[in-house]
XYZ file of C-alpha atoms in Angstrom:
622
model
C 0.000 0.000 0.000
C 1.214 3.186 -1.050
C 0.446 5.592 2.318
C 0.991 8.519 0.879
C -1.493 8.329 -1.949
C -3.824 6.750 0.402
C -3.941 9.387 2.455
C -4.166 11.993 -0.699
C -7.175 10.095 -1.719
C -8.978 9.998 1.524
C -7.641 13.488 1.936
C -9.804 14.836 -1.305
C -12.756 12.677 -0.676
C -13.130 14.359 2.851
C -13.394 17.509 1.234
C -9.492 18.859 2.137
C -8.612 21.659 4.198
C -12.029 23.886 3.725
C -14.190 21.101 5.187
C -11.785 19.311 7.781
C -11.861 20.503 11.478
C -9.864 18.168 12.664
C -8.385 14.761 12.735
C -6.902 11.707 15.183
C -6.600 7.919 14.338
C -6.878 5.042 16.905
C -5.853 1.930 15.684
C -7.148 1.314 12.676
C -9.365 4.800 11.942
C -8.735 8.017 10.785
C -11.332 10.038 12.730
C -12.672 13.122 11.056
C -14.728 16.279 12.796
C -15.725 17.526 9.184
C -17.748 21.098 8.616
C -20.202 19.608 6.473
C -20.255 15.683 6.474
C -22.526 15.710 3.501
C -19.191 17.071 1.645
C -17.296 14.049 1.425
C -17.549 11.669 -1.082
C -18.667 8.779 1.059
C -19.420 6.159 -1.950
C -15.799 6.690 -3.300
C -14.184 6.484 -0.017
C -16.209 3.225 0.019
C -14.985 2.168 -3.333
C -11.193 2.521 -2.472
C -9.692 -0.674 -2.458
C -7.514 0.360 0.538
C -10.466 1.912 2.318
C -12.179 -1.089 4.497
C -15.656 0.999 5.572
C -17.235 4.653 6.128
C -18.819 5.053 9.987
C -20.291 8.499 10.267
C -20.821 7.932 14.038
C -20.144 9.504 17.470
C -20.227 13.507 15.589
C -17.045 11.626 13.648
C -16.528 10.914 10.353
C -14.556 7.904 10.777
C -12.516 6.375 7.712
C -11.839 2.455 8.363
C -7.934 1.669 7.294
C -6.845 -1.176 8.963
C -3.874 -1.892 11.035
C -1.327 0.464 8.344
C -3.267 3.731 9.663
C -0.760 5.070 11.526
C 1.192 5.718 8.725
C -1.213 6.727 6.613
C -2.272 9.459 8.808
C 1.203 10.525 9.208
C 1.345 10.687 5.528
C -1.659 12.954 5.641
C -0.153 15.329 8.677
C 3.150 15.619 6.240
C 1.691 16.361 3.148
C -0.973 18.723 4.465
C 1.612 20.576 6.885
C -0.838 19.759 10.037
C 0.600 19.889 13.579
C -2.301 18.600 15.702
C -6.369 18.300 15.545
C -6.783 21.865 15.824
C -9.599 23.428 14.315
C -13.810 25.022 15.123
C -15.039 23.403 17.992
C -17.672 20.597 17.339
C -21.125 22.354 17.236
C -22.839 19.031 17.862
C -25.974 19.277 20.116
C -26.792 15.951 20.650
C -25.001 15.197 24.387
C -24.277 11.814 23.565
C -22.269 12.550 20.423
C -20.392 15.253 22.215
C -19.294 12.951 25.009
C -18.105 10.271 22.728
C -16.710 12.797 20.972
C -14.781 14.037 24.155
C -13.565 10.515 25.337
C -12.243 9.298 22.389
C -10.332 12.360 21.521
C -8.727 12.344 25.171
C -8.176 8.585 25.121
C -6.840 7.580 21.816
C -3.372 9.433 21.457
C -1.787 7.840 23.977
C -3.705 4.107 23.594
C -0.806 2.651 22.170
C 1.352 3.328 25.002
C -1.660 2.167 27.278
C -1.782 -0.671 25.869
C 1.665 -1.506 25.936
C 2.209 -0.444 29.385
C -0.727 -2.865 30.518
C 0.718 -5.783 28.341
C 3.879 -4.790 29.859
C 2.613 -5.288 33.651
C 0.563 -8.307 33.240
C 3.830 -9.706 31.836
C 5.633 -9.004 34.981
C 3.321 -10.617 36.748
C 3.242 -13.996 35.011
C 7.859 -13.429 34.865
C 7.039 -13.127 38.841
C 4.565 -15.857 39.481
C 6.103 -18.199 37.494
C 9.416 -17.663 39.581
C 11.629 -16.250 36.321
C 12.045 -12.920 37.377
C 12.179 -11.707 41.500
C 10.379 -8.393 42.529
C 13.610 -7.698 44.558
C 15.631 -7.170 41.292
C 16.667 -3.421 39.898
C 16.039 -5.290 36.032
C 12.443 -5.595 37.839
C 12.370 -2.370 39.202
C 13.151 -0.528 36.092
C 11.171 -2.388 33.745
C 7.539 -2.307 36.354
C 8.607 1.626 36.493
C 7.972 1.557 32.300
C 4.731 -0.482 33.083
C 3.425 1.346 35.734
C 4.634 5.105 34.888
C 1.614 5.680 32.711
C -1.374 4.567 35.196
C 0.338 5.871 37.925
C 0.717 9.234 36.067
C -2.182 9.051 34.117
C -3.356 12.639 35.018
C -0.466 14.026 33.550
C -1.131 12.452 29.867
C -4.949 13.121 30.438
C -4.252 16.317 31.198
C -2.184 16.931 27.752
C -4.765 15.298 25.643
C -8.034 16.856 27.116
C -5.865 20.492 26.727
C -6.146 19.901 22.919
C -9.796 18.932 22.899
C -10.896 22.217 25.061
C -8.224 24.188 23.015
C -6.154 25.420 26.076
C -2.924 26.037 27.370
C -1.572 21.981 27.338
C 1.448 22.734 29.587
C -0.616 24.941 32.161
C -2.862 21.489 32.339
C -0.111 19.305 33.036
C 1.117 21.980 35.348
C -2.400 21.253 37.459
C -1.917 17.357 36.351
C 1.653 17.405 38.007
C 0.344 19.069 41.134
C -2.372 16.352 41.366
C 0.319 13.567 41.603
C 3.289 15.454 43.078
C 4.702 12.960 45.615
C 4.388 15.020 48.354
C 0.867 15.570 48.066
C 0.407 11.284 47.557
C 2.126 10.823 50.757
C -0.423 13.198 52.876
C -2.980 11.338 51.218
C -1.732 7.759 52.186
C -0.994 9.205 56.112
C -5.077 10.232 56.091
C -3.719 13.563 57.901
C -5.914 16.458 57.755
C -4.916 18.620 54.939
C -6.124 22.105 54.350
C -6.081 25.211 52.310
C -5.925 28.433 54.496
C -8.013 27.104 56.937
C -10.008 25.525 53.986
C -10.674 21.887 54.554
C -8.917 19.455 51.653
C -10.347 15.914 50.935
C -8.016 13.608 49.356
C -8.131 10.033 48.920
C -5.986 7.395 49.892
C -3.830 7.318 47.018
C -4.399 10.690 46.561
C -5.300 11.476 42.086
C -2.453 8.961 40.892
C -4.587 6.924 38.850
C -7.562 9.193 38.413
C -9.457 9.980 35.107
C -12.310 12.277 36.039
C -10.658 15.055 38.584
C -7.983 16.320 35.868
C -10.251 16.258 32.796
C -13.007 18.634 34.777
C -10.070 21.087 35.682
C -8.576 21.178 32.060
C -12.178 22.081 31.103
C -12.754 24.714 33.686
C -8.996 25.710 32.939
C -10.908 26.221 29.340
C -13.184 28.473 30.409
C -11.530 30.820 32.848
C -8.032 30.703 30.802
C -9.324 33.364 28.108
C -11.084 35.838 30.628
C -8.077 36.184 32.574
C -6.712 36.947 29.212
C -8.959 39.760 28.558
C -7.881 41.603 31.651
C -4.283 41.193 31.472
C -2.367 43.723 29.176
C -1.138 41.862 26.289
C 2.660 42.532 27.228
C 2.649 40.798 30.574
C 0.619 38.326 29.647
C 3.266 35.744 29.007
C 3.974 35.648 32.811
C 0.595 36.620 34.942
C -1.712 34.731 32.995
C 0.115 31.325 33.633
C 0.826 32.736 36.864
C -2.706 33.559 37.917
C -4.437 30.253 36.211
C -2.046 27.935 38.202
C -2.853 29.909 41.740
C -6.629 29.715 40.749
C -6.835 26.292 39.316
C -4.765 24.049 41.245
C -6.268 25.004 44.715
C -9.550 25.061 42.980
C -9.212 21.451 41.581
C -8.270 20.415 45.172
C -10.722 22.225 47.082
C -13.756 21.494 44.751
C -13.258 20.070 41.380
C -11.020 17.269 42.207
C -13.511 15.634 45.261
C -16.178 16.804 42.838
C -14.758 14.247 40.081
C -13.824 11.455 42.381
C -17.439 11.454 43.164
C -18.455 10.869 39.677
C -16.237 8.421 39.045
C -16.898 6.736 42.365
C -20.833 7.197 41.135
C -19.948 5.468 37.770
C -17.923 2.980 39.130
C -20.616 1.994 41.500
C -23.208 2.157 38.815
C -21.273 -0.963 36.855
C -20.247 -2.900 39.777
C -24.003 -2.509 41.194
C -25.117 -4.650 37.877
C -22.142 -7.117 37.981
C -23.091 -7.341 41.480
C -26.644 -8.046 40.743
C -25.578 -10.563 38.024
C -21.927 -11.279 36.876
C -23.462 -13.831 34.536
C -26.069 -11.435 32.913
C -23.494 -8.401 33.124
C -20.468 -10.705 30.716
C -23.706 -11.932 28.181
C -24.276 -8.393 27.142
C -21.285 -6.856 27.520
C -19.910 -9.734 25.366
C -22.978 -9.822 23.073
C -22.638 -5.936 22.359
C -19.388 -4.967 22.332
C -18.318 -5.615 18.878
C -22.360 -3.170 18.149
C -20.598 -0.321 20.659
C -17.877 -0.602 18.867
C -19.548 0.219 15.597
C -21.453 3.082 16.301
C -18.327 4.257 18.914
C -20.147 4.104 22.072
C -17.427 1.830 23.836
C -15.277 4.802 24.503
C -18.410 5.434 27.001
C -17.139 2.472 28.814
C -12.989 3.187 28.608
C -13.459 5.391 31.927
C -15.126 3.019 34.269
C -12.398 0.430 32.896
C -9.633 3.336 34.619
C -11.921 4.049 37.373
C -12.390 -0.070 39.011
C -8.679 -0.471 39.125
C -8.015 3.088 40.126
C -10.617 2.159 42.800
C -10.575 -1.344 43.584
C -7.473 -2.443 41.935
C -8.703 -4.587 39.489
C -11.397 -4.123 36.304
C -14.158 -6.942 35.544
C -15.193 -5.745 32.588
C -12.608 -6.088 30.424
C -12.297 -9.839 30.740
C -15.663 -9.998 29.412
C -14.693 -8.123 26.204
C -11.800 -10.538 25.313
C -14.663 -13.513 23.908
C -16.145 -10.605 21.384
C -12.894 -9.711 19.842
C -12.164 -13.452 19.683
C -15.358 -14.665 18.494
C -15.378 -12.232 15.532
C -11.800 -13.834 14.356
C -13.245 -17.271 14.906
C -16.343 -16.535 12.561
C -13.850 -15.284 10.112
C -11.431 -18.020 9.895
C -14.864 -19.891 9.054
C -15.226 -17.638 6.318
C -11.917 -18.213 5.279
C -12.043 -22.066 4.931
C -16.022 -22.365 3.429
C -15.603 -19.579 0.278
C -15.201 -20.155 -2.506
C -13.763 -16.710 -3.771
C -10.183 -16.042 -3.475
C -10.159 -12.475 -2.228
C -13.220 -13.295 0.480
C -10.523 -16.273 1.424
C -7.366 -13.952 1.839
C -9.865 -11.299 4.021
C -10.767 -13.758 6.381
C -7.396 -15.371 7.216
C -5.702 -11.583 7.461
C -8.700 -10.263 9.174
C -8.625 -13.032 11.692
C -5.072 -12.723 12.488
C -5.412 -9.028 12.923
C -8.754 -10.032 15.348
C -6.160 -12.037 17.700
C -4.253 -8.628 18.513
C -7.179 -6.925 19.189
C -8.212 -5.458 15.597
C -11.599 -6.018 15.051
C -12.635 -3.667 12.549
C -10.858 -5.285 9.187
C -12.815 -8.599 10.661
C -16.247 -7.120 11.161
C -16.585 -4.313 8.567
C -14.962 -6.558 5.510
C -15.823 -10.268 6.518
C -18.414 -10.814 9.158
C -20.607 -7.842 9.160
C -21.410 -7.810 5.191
C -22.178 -11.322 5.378
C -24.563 -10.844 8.391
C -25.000 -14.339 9.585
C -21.384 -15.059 10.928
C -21.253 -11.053 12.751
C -24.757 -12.624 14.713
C -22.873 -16.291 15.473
C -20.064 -14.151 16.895
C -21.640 -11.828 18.700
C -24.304 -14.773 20.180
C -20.859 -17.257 21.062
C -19.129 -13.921 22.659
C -22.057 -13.679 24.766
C -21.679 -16.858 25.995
C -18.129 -17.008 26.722
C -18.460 -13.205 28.344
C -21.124 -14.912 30.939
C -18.603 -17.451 31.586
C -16.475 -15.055 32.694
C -18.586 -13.228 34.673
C -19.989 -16.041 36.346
C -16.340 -16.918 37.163
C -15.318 -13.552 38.347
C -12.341 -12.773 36.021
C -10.215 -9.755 37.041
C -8.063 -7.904 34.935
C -5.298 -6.047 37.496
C -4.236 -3.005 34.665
C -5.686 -1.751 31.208
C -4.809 -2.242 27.893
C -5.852 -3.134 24.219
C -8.312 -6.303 24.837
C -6.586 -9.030 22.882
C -4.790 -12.072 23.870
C -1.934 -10.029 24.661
C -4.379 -9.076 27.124
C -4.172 -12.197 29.509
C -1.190 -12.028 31.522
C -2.744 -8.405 32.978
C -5.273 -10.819 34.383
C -2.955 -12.405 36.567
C -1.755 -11.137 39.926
C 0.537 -11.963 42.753
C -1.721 -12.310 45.531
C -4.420 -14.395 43.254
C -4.135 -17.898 42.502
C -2.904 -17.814 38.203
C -5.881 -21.296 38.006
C -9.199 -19.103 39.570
C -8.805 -16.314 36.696
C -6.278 -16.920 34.152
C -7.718 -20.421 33.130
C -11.621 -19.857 33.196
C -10.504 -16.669 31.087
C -8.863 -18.748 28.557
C -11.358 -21.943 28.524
C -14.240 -19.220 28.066
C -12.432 -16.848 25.116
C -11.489 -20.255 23.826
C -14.639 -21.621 23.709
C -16.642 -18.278 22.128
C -14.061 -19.037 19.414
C -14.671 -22.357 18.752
C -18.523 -21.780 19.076
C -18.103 -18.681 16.356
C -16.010 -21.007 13.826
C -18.296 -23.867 13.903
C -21.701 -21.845 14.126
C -20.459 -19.837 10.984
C -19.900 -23.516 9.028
C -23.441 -24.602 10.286
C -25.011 -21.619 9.315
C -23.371 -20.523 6.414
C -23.671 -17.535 4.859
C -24.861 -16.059 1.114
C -21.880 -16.212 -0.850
C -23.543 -14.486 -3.911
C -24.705 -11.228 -2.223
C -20.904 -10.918 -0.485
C -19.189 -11.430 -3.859
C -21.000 -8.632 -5.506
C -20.009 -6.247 -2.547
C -16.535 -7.053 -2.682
C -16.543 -6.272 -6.536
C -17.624 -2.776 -5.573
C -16.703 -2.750 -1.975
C -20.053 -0.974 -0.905
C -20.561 -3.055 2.717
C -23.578 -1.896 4.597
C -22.560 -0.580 8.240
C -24.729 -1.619 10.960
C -26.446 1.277 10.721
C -27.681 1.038 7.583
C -31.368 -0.325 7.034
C -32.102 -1.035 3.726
C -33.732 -3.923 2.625
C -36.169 -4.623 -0.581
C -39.215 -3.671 1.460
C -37.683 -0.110 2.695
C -36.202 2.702 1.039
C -34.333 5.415 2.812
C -34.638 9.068 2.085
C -31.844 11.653 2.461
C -32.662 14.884 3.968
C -33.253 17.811 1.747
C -31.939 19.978 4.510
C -29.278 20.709 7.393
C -31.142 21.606 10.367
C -33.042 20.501 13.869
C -36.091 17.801 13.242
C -39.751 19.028 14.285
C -42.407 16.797 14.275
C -45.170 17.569 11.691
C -47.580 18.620 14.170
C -45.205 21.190 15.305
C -45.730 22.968 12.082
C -47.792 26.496 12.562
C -50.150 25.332 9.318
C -53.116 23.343 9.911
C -52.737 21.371 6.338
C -49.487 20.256 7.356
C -50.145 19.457 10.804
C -53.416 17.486 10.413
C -51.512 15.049 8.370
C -53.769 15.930 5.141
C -50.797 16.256 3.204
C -49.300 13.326 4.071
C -46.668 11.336 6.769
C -43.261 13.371 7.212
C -41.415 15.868 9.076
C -40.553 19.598 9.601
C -37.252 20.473 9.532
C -35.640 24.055 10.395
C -33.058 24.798 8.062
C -29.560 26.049 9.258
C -28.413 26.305 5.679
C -30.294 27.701 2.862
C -29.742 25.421 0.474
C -32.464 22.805 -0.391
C -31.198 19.609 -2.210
C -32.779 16.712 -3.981
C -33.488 13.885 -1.521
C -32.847 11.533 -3.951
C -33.036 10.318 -7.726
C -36.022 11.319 -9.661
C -38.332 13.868 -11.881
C -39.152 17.215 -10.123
C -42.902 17.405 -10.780
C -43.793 20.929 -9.569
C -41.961 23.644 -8.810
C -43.246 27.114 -8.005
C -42.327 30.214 -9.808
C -41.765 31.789 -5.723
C -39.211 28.914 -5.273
C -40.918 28.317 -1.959
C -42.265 24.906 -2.959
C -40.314 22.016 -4.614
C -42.305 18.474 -5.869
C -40.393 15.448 -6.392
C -40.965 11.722 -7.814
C -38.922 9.298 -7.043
C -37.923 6.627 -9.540
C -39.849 4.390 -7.074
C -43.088 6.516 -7.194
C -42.496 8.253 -4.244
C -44.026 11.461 -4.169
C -41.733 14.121 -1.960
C -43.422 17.760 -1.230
C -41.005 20.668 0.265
C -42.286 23.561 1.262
C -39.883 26.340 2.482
C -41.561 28.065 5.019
C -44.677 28.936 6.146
C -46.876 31.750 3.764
C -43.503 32.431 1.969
C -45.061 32.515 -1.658
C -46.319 36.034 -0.649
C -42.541 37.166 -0.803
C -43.168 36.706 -4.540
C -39.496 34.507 -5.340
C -37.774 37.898 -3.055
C -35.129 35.690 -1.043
C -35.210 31.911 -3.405
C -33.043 31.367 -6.083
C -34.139 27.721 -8.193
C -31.874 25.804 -9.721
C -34.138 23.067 -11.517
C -37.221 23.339 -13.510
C -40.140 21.176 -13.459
C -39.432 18.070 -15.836
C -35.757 18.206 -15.121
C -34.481 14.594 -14.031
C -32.217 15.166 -10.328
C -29.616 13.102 -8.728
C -29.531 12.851 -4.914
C -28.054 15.421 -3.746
C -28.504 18.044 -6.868
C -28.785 21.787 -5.477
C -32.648 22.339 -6.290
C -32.901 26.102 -4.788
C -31.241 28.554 -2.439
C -32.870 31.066 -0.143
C -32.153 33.618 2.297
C -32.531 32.651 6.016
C -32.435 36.058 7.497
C -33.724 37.893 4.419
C -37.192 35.530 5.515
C -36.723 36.066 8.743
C -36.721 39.418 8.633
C -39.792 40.061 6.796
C -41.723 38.040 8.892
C -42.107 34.483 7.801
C -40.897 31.056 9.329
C -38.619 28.899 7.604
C -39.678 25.782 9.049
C -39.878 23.579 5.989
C -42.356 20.617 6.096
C -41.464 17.958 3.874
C -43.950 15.206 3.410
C -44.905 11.671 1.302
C -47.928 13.119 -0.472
C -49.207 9.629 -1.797
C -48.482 8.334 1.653
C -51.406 6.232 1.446
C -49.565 3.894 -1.327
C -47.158 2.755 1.160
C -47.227 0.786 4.184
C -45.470 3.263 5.905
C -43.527 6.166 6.503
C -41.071 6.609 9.242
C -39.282 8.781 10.684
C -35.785 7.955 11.898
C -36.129 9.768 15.401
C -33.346 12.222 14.686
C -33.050 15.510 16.448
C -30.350 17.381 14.429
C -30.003 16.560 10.583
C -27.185 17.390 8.064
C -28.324 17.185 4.228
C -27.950 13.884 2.407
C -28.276 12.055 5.615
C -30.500 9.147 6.136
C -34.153 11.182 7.360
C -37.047 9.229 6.090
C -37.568 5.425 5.693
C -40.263 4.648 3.351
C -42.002 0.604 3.851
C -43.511 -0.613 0.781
């Protein structure tokens, strides 16, 4: 693979430097924050033969590489001159979105070196246990000082990482980070000695905020928000010195007065909140935690999960959850080795046995996005036999004693000096081994359609998990950028009623109305306030700009079709003037509705609250 024009080709389909924000990469995907998603040329990323799958997920436009990615983000940075993810803050409103959004870009600069440092440990724990290597040695010493550095410190990277998300001063937050951890403060913490501020009571834990996630990311974001106001009172010349000087004697006694016990609480509260389940059920807990995982994945809601991972072992020492994740990566590479051995087709054959050697270091998305998932039935076997080795492992009460990338590299962090290697290490192994097995024969019971799969790999068009289309339902895109009203929200009684037809409202952020997809445009006012569409399959599409705009008499619309005219989805069909409405008087909440609703068996909406044109809006059931 050539990296560099990889990278120059993802580059251009993204929409280059006027549509890019920013971008990371994790371990095998480039993550975009993109202006305008609906720029990028998602059907020719899809068609790159060294593209693997498009996930618009998480308020990221995430570009599926493979296990090369690093490099072919680095070729990116070069040729584009970029020096970080800098770039407008993500505008998201959907809360969700914006935390995933948050997590992953803290977490995923420094998961390599997580993930190594955990490996790392759990290695010197088996050297240990297994009498190779004594805890008394300086070669121990030094090397458990690489493995532990990070978690121990782990404030101090945090701190860097979440400084680049909020757009602040990164070595004023590991300033705060550093005072967190500084040794001094640790040992208060571990005498329990009272500990106060000018009279002003301090509450530290035990170990004090080695370890901690939650404390140092809420003080990098208030560091944020007062950072630029002490700004605007300073006098630009002594700025360099007073406003560093005046954030670190505000900030650092603020984070341990209130913001750090404020954080420890949330993280105790989420740490609780998981344990409180496993508690409840360990056996329940590992079948959908093992079931899901490789779904979270998908749609990027694990990184949801990658704090309450820090916060057990930060709190109890040890994590329960991860164990249960090791059967789903597993399982996948099972199902594809399956794969691998029942095609017939050559380049379905060579997928499978790559994908399921990357799925044994923890690389999942080459497995599901270009084997398992297209295929359908073997992504469900996997999932199902995860689930049932995850319960095994909750039933069994598998710890893991430090983090890291959940693969079978991952074992040895499972073992620990003062737990028997038999009660955790084995039942971990039997299970994963098992969810394996189960995946690779289910797959050669089941099967899977050969015909459909060979047709996708031709054009490498893979549907993503959240993609619904089948014969029976056809997906609209949205004519418009905006925030979703319900029809009845609409201040006209014709559209509200329903006597139009099933739809939505949408008001527009952007005034640009585009065709929803392919098809004839059957009526089209001279205003430009009112566009009709029909589809190629019959479906009848009316969008109506506004409410009472055709007495602006075409002031404000400018149309770019005429009836007759045959439209591709996604074809500019008119442009009008938000304000220019606005300020003479009229809404621009645009209904757009199925007219010959009645021909179908139904019309759904997709329960959006925020839409950005070309997007998935409308599902029509034939």
């Amino acid at each position: 693979m050539d990296n560099q024009a990889v990278g120059k080709r993802v580059w251009e389909a993204v929409g280059g430097e006027k549509n890019v924000n920013s971008l990371v990469h994790c371990a095998t995907r480039l993550r975009f924050k993109l202006k305008d998603e609906s720029v990028a040329d998602t059907q020719k990323l899809k068609q790159d033969p060294d593209v693997i799958q498009v996930v618009q997920s998480g308020g990221q436009y995430q570009v599926v590489i493979g296990s090369n990615v690093a490099d072919v983000y680095q070729a990116i940075v070069d040729e584009q001159g970029l020096t970080d993810q800098s770039g407008t803050e993500d505008q998201s409103k959907n809360p969700l979105n914006r935390l995933i959004d948050i997590i992953s870009s803290i977490f995923t600069p420094f998961l390599g070196a997580m993930a190594a440092a955990g490996i790392l440990k759990g290695f010197l724990s088996l050297a240990t246990v297994l009498g190779w290597l004594s805890a008394d040695t300086g070669a121990y010493q030094i090397l458990f000082a690489a493995a532990d550095g990070v978690f121990t410190f782990l404030p101090v990277m945090l701190a860097f990482t979440a400084a680049k998300k909020f757009k602040t001063n990164q070595f004023l937050s590991v300033a705060i980070a550093m005072a967190l951890v500084y040794p001094a403060i640790t040992q208060l913490a571990g005498a329990g000695g009272a500990v106060d501020f000018f009279g002003l009571p301090i509450v530290l834990a035990q170990s004090g905020y080695t370890s901690s996630v939650i404390p140092i990311i809420l003080a990098v974001w208030v560091q944020s928000k007062f950072e630029p106001l002490v700004k605007k009172v300073i006098p630009q010349f002594l700025q360099m010195i007073f406003v560093p000087m005046i954030v670190l004697l505000v900030m650092v006694p603020l984070t341990f007065l209130l913001l750090g016990p404020i954080g420890t609480v949330i993280g105790n509260g989420l740490g609780s909140l998981f344990n409180s389940i496993y508690s409840f059920s360990p056996l329940v807990a590992g079948l959908i935690m093992g079931s899901l995982w490789q779904v979270f994945v998908m749609f990027g809601m694990h990184w949801g999960f990658v704090p309450i991972m820090f916060l057990n072992i930060e709190q109890y020492g040890f994590d329960v959850m991860v164990p249960m994740l090791l059967p789903a990566v597993l399982a996948q590479g099972g199902a594809a080795l399956a794969v691998a051995i029942r095609t017939k087709d050559t380049k379905l054959r060579s997928l499978g046995i790559s994908s399921t050697i990357t799925s044994l270091f923890g690389i999942t998305e080459p497995t599901v996005y270009g084997v398992t998932l297209p295929l359908k039935k073997p992504f469900v076997v996997a999932c199902l036999s995860a689930g049932i080795g995850g319960a095994m492992i909750g039933f069994a009460g598998v710890k893991a004693f430090s983090s890291g990338l959940v693969s079978l590299l991952t074992i040895p962090t499972f073992i620990s000096t003062n737990q028997a290697v038999e009660s955790n290490v084995t039942m971990a192994i039997l299970a994963t081994a098992l969810s394996f097995v189960l995946a690779f024969v289910g797959t050669l019971i089941v099967g899977f359609d050969e015909t459909v799969q060979d047709e996708k790999l031709e054009t490498n068009q893979q549907t993503t998990a959240g993609d619904t289309i089948s014969s029976a339902r056809h997906n609209l895109k949205s004519p418009l950028s905006g925030k979703v009203l319900p029809l009845s929200d609409v201040p006209d009684k014709v559209f509200s009623s329903g006597a139009m037809g099933k739809g939505l409202a949408i008001d527009p952020e952007k005034g640009e109305l585009i065709a929803p997809a392919d098809g004839e445009i059957t009526t089209i006012f001279p205003t430009g306030h009112a566009v009709g569409l029909t589809t190629k399959d019959g479906i009848e599409i009316l969008m109506h700009i506004g409410m009472d705009t055709v007495e602006l008499e075409g002031q404000g619309f400018e149309t770019f079709v005429k009836q007759g005219d045959q439209v591709k989805a996604g074809d500019l069909m008119v442009r009008f003037d938000i304000e220019a409405i606005k300020a003479a008087g009229y809404s621009v909440i645009t209904p757009i509705v199925i007219t010959n609703t009645e021909h179908f068996a139904d019309v759904l909406e997709l329960n959006q609250e925020e839409l950005i044109a070309s997007e998935d809006f409308l599902a029509i059931v034939k």
